[in-house]
Amino acid sequence: ALEAQACGTPVVAAAVGGLPVAVRDGVSGMLVSGHDVDQWAQAIDELLRLGPGPRSWAMSRSAVEHAATFSWDSTVDALLASYRRAISQFTARLRVRDFSTARRKTLRRASRKEAWA
């Protein structure tokens, strides 16, 4: 599905597995809910009836744009962003924990000094 969309070809696909993510229904192609031959024929017929024109060109452009979101560059960018978020959240928790530990140690030292005074 992605390869066809990358070439600007709207896709007709079953709405199963990962296809609803790979195909944006009515935008980059059409999803069919079942295995009913009539539904498939209707979806294909609808795409063919568009013919050349603004709507089919828009769907073709959308197909290319949607497929590009699955490129290696996009995948790497999303992975790096995920790592950055995880590291940021970890270091934020670590700072809070270090601050709490330091505060406890300071309070313990202060209480010991008061006990000896």
XYZ file of C-alpha atoms in Angstrom:
117
model
C 0.000 0.000 0.000
C 2.771 2.440 0.895
C 4.714 1.774 -2.290
C 1.683 2.519 -4.461
C 0.918 5.690 -2.508
C 4.555 6.811 -2.776
C 4.026 6.708 -6.546
C 0.856 8.787 -6.221
C -1.562 5.902 -6.688
C -4.542 5.912 -4.315
C -5.024 2.483 -2.747
C -8.071 0.321 -2.123
C -7.358 -1.943 0.846
C -9.092 -3.990 3.521
C -9.407 -2.242 6.888
C -7.423 -4.960 8.690
C -4.053 -5.183 10.424
C -1.827 -2.198 9.783
C -3.616 -1.066 6.638
C -5.829 1.513 8.400
C -2.576 3.205 9.477
C -0.973 2.855 6.047
C -4.011 4.169 4.145
C -5.941 7.277 5.151
C -9.501 6.424 4.156
C -10.887 8.921 1.654
C -7.623 10.890 1.656
C -4.829 8.679 0.288
C -7.049 5.795 -0.774
C -10.086 3.861 0.339
C -10.568 1.233 3.012
C -13.087 -1.559 2.624
C -14.481 -2.979 5.855
C -14.853 -6.568 4.799
C -14.345 -9.167 2.120
C -17.594 -8.390 0.353
C -16.895 -8.288 -3.380
C -19.577 -5.633 -3.902
C -17.863 -3.275 -1.415
C -14.548 -3.737 -3.186
C -16.128 -3.156 -6.588
C -17.875 -0.034 -5.304
C -14.638 1.402 -3.854
C -12.677 0.726 -7.049
C -15.494 2.131 -9.165
C -15.589 5.279 -7.026
C -11.866 5.852 -7.534
C -12.092 5.240 -11.270
C -15.040 7.634 -11.600
C -12.933 10.450 -10.207
C -11.002 10.479 -13.459
C -8.416 13.178 -14.002
C -9.352 16.285 -12.093
C -8.872 18.269 -8.895
C -10.171 15.577 -6.530
C -8.084 12.757 -7.994
C -4.995 15.000 -8.107
C -5.555 15.965 -4.466
C -5.885 12.297 -3.490
C -2.736 11.468 -5.453
C -0.792 14.276 -3.717
C -2.143 13.158 -0.336
C -1.065 9.590 -1.071
C 2.514 10.722 -1.769
C 2.581 12.941 1.346
C 1.150 10.198 3.566
C 3.612 7.590 2.271
C 6.482 10.011 2.976
C 5.614 9.922 6.687
C 6.790 6.288 6.654
C 10.212 7.075 5.138
C 13.421 6.101 6.913
C 14.098 9.781 7.645
C 10.700 10.170 9.318
C 11.156 6.915 11.211
C 14.597 7.946 12.494
C 13.297 11.410 13.474
C 10.432 9.843 15.437
C 12.781 7.352 17.107
C 15.243 10.080 18.136
C 12.396 12.236 19.470
C 11.207 9.260 21.506
C 14.709 8.741 22.939
C 14.993 12.454 23.783
C 11.662 12.358 25.642
C 12.673 9.234 27.560
C 16.053 10.697 28.540
C 14.470 14.001 29.538
C 11.852 12.288 31.704
C 14.504 10.065 33.302
C 16.831 12.953 34.130
C 13.914 15.007 35.511
C 13.006 12.137 37.862
C 16.664 11.692 38.750
C 17.025 15.385 39.674
C 13.954 15.215 41.914
C 15.246 12.056 43.574
C 18.753 13.558 44.039
C 17.249 16.706 45.541
C 15.131 14.667 47.948
C 18.126 12.550 48.962
C 20.303 15.633 49.502
C 17.573 17.278 51.566
C 17.237 14.177 53.774
C 21.000 14.037 54.342
C 21.086 17.722 55.249
C 18.220 17.293 57.694
C 19.956 14.292 59.285
C 23.198 16.212 59.714
C 21.348 19.189 61.161
C 19.467 16.987 63.624
C 22.742 15.345 64.734
C 24.348 18.731 65.326
C 21.343 19.823 67.409
C 21.574 16.614 69.439
C 25.219 17.366 70.313
C 24.619 21.043 71.073
